[in-house]
mmCIF file of C-alpha atoms and ligand atoms in Angstrom:
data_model
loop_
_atom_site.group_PDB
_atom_site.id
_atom_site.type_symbol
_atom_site.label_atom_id
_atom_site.label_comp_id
_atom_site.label_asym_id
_atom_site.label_seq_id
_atom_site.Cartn_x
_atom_site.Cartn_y
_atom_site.Cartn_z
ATOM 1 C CA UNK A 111 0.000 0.000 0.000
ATOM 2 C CA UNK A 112 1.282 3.819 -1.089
ATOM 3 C CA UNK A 113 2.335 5.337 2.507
ATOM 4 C CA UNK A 114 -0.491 8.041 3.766
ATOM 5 C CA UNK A 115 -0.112 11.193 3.048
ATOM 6 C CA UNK A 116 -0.421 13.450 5.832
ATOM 7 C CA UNK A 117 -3.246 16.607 5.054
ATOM 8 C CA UNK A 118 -1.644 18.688 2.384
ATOM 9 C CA UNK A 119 2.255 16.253 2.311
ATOM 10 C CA UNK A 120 3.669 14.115 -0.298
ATOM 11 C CA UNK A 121 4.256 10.907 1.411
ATOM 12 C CA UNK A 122 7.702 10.847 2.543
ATOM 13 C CA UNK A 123 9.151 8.133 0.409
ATOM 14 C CA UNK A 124 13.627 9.200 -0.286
ATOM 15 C CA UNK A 125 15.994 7.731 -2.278
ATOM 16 C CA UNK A 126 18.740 6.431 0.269
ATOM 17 C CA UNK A 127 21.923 5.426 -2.634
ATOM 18 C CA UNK A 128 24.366 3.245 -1.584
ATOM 19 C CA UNK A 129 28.039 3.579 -2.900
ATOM 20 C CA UNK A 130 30.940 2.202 -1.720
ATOM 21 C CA UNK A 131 34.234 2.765 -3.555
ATOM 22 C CA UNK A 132 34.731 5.869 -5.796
ATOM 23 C CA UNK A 133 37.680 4.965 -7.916
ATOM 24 C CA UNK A 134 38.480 3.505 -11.697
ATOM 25 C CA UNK A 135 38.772 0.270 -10.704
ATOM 26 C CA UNK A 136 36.236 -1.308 -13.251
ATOM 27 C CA UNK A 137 34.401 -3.598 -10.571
ATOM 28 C CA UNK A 138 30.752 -3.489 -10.279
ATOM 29 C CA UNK A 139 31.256 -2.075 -6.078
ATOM 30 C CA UNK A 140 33.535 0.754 -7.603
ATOM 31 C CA UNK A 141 31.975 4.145 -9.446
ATOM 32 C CA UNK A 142 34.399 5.713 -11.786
ATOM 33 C CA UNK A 143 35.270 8.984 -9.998
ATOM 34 C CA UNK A 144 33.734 10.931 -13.571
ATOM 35 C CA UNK A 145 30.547 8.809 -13.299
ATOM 36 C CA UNK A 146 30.405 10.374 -9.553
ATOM 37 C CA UNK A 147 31.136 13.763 -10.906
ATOM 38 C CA UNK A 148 28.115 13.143 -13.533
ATOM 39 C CA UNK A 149 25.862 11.862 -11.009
ATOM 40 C CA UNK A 150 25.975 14.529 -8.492
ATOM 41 C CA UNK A 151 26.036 16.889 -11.235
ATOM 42 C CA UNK A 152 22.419 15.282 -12.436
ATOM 43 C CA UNK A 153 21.349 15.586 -8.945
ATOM 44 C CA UNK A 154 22.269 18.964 -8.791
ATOM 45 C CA UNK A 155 20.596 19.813 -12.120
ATOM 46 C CA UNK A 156 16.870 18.039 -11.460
ATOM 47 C CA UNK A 157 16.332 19.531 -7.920
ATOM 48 C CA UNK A 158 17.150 16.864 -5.739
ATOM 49 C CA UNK A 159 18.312 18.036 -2.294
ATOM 50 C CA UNK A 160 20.773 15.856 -0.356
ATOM 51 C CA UNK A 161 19.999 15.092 3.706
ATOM 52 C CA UNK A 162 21.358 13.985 6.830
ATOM 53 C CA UNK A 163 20.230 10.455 8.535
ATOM 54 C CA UNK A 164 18.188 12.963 10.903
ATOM 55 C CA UNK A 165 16.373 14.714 8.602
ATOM 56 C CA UNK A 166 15.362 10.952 7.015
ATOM 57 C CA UNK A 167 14.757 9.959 10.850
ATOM 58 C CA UNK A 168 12.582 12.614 11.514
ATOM 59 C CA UNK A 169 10.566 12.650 8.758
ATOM 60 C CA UNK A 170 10.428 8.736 9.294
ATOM 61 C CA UNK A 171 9.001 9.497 12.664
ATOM 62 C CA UNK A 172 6.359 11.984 11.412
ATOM 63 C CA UNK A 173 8.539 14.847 12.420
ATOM 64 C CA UNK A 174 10.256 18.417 10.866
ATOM 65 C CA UNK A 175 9.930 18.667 7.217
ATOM 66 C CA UNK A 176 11.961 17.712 4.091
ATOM 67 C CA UNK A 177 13.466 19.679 1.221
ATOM 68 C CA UNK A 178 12.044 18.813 -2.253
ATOM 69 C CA UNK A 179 13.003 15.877 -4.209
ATOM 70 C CA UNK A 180 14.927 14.895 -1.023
ATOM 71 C CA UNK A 181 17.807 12.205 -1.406
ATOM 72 C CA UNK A 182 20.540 10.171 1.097
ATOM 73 C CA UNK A 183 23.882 9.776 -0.203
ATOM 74 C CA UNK A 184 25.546 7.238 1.643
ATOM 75 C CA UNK A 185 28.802 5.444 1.220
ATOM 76 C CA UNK A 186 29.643 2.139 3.202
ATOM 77 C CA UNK A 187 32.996 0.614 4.134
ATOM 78 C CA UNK A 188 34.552 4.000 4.598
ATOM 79 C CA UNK A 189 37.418 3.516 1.460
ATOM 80 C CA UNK A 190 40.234 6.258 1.544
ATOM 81 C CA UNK A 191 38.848 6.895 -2.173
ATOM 82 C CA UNK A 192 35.778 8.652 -0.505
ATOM 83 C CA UNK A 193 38.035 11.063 0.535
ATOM 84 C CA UNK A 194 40.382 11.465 -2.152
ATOM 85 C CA UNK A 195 37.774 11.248 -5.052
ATOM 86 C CA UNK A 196 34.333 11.439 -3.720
ATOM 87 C CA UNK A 197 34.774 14.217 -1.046
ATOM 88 C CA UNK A 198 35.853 16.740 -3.377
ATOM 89 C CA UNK A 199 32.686 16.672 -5.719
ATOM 90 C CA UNK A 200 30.185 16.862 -3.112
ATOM 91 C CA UNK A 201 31.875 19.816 -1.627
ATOM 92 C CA UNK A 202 31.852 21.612 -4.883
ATOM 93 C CA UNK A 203 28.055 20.950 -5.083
ATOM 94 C CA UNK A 204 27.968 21.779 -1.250
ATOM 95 C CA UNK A 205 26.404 17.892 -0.711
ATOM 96 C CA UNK A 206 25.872 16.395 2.431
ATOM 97 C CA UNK A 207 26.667 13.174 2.566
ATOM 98 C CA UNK A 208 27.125 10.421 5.205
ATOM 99 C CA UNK A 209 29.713 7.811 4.937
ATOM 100 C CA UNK A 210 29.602 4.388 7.654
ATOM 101 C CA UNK A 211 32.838 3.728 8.499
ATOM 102 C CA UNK A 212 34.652 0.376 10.083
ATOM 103 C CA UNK A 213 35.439 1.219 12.636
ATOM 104 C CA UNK A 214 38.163 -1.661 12.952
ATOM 105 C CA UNK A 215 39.878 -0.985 9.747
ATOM 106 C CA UNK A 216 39.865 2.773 9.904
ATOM 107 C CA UNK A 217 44.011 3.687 9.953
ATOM 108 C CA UNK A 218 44.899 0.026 10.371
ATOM 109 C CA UNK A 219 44.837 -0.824 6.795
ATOM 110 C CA UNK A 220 45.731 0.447 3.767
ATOM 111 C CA UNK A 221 42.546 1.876 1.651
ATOM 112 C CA UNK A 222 40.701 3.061 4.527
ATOM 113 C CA UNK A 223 40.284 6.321 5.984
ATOM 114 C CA UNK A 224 41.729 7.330 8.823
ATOM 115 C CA UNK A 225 39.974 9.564 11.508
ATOM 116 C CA UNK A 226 41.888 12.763 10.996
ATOM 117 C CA UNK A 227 40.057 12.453 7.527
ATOM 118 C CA UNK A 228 36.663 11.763 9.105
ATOM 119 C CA UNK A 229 37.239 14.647 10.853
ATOM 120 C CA UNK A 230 37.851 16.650 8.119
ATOM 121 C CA UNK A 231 34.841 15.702 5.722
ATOM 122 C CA UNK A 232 32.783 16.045 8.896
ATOM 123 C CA UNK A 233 33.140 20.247 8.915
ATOM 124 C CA UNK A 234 31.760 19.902 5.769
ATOM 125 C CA UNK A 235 28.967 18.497 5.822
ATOM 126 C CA UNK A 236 29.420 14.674 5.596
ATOM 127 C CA UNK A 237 28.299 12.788 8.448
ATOM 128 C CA UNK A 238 30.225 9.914 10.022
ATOM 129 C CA UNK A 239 28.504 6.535 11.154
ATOM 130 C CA UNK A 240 28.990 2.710 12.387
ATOM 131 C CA UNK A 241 29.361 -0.470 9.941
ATOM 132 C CA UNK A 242 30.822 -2.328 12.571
ATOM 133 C CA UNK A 243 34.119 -3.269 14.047
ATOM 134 C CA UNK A 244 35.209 -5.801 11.696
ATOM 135 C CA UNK A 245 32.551 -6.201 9.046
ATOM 136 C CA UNK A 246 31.589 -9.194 9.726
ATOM 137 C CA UNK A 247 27.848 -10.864 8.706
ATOM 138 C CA UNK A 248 25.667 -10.269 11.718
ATOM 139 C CA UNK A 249 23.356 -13.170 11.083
ATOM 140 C CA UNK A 250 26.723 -15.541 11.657
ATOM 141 C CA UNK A 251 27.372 -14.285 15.028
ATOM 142 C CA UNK A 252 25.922 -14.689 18.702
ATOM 143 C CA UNK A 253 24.679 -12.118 20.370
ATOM 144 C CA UNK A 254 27.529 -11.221 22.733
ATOM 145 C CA UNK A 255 29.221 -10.783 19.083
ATOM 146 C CA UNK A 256 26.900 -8.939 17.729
ATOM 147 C CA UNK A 257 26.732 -6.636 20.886
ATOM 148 C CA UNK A 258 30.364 -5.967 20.748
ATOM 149 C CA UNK A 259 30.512 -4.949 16.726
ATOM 150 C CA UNK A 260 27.631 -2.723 17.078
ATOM 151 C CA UNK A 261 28.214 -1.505 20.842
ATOM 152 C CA UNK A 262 32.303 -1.058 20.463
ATOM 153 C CA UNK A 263 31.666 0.477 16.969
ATOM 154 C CA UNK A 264 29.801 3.279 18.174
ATOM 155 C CA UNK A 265 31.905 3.968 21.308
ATOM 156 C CA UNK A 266 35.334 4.333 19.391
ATOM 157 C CA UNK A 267 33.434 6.328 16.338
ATOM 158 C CA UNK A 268 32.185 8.599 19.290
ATOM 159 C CA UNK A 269 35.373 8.905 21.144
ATOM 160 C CA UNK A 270 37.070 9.618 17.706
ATOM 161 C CA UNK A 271 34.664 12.510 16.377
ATOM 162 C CA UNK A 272 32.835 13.573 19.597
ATOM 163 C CA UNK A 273 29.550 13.562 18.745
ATOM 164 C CA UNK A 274 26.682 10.583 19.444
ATOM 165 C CA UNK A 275 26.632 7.969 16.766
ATOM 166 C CA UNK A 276 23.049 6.836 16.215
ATOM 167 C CA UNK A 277 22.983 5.100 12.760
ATOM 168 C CA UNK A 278 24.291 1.968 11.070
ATOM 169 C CA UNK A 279 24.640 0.044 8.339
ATOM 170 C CA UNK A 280 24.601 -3.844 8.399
ATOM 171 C CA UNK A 281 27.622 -5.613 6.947
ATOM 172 C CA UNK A 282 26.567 -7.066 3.969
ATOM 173 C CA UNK A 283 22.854 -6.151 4.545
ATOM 174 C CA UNK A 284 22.681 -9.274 6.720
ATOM 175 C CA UNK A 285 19.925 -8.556 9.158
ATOM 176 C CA UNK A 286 16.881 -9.687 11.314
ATOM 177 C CA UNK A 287 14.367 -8.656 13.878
ATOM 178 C CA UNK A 288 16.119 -10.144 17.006
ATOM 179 C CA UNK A 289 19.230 -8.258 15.591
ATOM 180 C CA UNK A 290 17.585 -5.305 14.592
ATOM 181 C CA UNK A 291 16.714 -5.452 18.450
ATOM 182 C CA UNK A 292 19.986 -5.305 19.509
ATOM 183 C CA UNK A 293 20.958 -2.547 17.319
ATOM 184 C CA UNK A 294 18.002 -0.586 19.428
ATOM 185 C CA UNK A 295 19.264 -1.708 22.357
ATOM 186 C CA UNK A 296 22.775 -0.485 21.942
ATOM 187 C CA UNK A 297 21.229 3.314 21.380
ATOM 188 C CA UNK A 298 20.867 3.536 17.640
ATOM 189 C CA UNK A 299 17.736 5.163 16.597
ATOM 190 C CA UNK A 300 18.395 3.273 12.953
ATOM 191 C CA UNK A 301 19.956 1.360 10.860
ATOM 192 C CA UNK A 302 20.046 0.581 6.955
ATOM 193 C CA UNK A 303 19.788 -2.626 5.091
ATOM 194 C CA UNK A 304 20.643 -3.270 1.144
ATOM 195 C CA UNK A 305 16.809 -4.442 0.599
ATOM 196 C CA UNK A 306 15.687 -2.511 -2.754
ATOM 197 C CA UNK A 307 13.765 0.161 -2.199
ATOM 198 C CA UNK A 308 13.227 3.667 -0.990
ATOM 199 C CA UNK A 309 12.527 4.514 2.609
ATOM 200 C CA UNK A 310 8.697 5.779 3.134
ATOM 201 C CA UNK A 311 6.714 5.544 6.873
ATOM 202 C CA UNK A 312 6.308 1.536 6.110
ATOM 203 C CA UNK A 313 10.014 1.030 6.343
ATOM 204 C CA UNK A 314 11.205 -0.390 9.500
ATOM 205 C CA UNK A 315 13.482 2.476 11.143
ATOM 206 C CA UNK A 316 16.015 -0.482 12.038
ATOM 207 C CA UNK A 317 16.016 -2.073 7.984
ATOM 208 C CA UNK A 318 15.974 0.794 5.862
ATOM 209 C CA UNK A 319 16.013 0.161 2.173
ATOM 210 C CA UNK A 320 18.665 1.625 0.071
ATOM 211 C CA UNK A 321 19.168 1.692 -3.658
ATOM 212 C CA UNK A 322 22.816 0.874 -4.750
ATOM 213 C CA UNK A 323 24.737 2.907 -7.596
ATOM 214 C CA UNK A 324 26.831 0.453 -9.036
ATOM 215 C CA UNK A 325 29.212 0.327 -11.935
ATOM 216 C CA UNK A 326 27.985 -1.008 -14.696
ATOM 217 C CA UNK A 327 28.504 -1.441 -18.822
ATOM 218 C CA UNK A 328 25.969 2.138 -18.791
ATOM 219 C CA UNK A 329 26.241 3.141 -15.130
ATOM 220 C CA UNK A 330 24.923 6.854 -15.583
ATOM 221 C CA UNK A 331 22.167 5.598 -17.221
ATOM 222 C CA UNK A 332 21.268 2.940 -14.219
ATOM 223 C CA UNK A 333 21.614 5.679 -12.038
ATOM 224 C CA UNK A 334 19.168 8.064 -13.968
ATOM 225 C CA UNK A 335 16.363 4.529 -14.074
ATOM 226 C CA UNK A 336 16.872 3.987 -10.073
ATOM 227 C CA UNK A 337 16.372 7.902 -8.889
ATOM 228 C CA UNK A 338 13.587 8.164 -11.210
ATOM 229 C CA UNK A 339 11.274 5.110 -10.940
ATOM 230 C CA UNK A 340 11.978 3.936 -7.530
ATOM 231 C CA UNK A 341 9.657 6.544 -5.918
ATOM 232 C CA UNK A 342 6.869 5.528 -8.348
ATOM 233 C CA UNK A 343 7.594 1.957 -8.224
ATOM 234 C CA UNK A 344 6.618 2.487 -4.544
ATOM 235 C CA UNK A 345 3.234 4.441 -4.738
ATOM 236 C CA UNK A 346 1.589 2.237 -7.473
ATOM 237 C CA UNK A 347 1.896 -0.621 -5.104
ATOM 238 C CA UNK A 348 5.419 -2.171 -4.794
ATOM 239 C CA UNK A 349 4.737 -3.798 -1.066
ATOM 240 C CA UNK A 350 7.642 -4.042 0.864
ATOM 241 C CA UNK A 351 7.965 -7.424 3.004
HETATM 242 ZN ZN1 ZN B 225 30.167 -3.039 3.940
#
């Protein structure tokens, strides 16, 4: 069913894209840097306004209002190319952007960004978050495992930035209710799944649906078909399960 409107809204229903690497490494998890340049260049051009995880949260929560044509750019893994080659272009557009980091990997191995960086991108406007310690599948692990990737994840990302960490996204998607619980428990207010889709009121605040941008043999031309018919996928009946 098409979310309700509320008297005189547009259902909320926003685009959350999922990238990961920004570099021209020709594998379907890696956006050429100029494809990124396009994209955000498109955005730019059709009126789409990019947001924070609370602004998507609130409105979520029938709460504060949203820019037209709003969209979430999100990047997972936290890859030292979303500095170098990503960062760049959404400060020229003046983007926000929020990238989840591992928290494990972050200046422990090579292609990862280091904290100093985070710091950095985080004056201008692109918002930090938790993908775990170690990136690991949640639905493998027991609980006290799954306490200490999501609970230890958030503690070092806010002893490292200084602000409260609230959001996450699962490792590999991989995700439940009992986990989903968990992540509640440990003080997120929510987290974000790969499931297809676009986030509207239906979504559960702890799976939130994303739509990935990923390379492919016409990748600006993907991108142009997700942004565009996703929304209206949604309200002519697309149920989500
Ligand atoms: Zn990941």
């Amino acid at each position: 069913m098409p979310a309700l409107a509320k008297a005189g809204r547009e259902p909320v229903s926003v685009t959350v894209l999922n990238y990961h690497k920004v570099d021209s490494m020709h594998i379907s998890l890696s956006v050429l840097p100029s494809d990124f340049a396009w994209q955000m260049q498109y955005l730019e051009d059709h009126g789409f306004h990019p947001i924070t995880p609370d602004e998507l949260y609130d409105s979520l929560e029938g709460r504060g209002d949203l820019p037209e044509k709003p969209v979430l750019i999100t990047f997972d893994d936290g890859y030292a190319d979303n500095y170098k080659n990503a960062y760049p272009i959404l400060k020229k557009h003046n983007f926000k952007a929020t990238i989840f980091v591992v928290t494990g990997f972050m200046g422990k191995r090579k292609g990862y960004l280091t904290w100093d960086q985070c710091r950095e991108m985080e004056k201008n406007g692109i918002s930090i978050q938790a993908h775990t310690v170690d990136h690991r599948s949640m639905t493998d692990l027991t609980d006290d495992e799954i306490r200490s990737e999501i609970v230890d994840s958030k503690k070092q990302a806010e002893d490292e930035l200084g602000h409260p960490v609230e959001y996450m996204a699962y490792p590999t998607g991989a995700c439940n209710l009992h986990i989903a619980q968990l992540v509640k428990e440990a003080g997120y207010k929510a987290a974000f799944t790969i499931r297809y889709g676009n986030a509207d009121p239906e979504s559960n605040v702890y799976a939130i649906e994303r739509v990935p941008v990923f390379h492919t043999a016409n990748t600006n031309r993907d991108f142009i078909e997700r942004i565009t018919y996703t929304p209206l996928f949604e309200r002519f009946g697309w149920k989500k399960s």
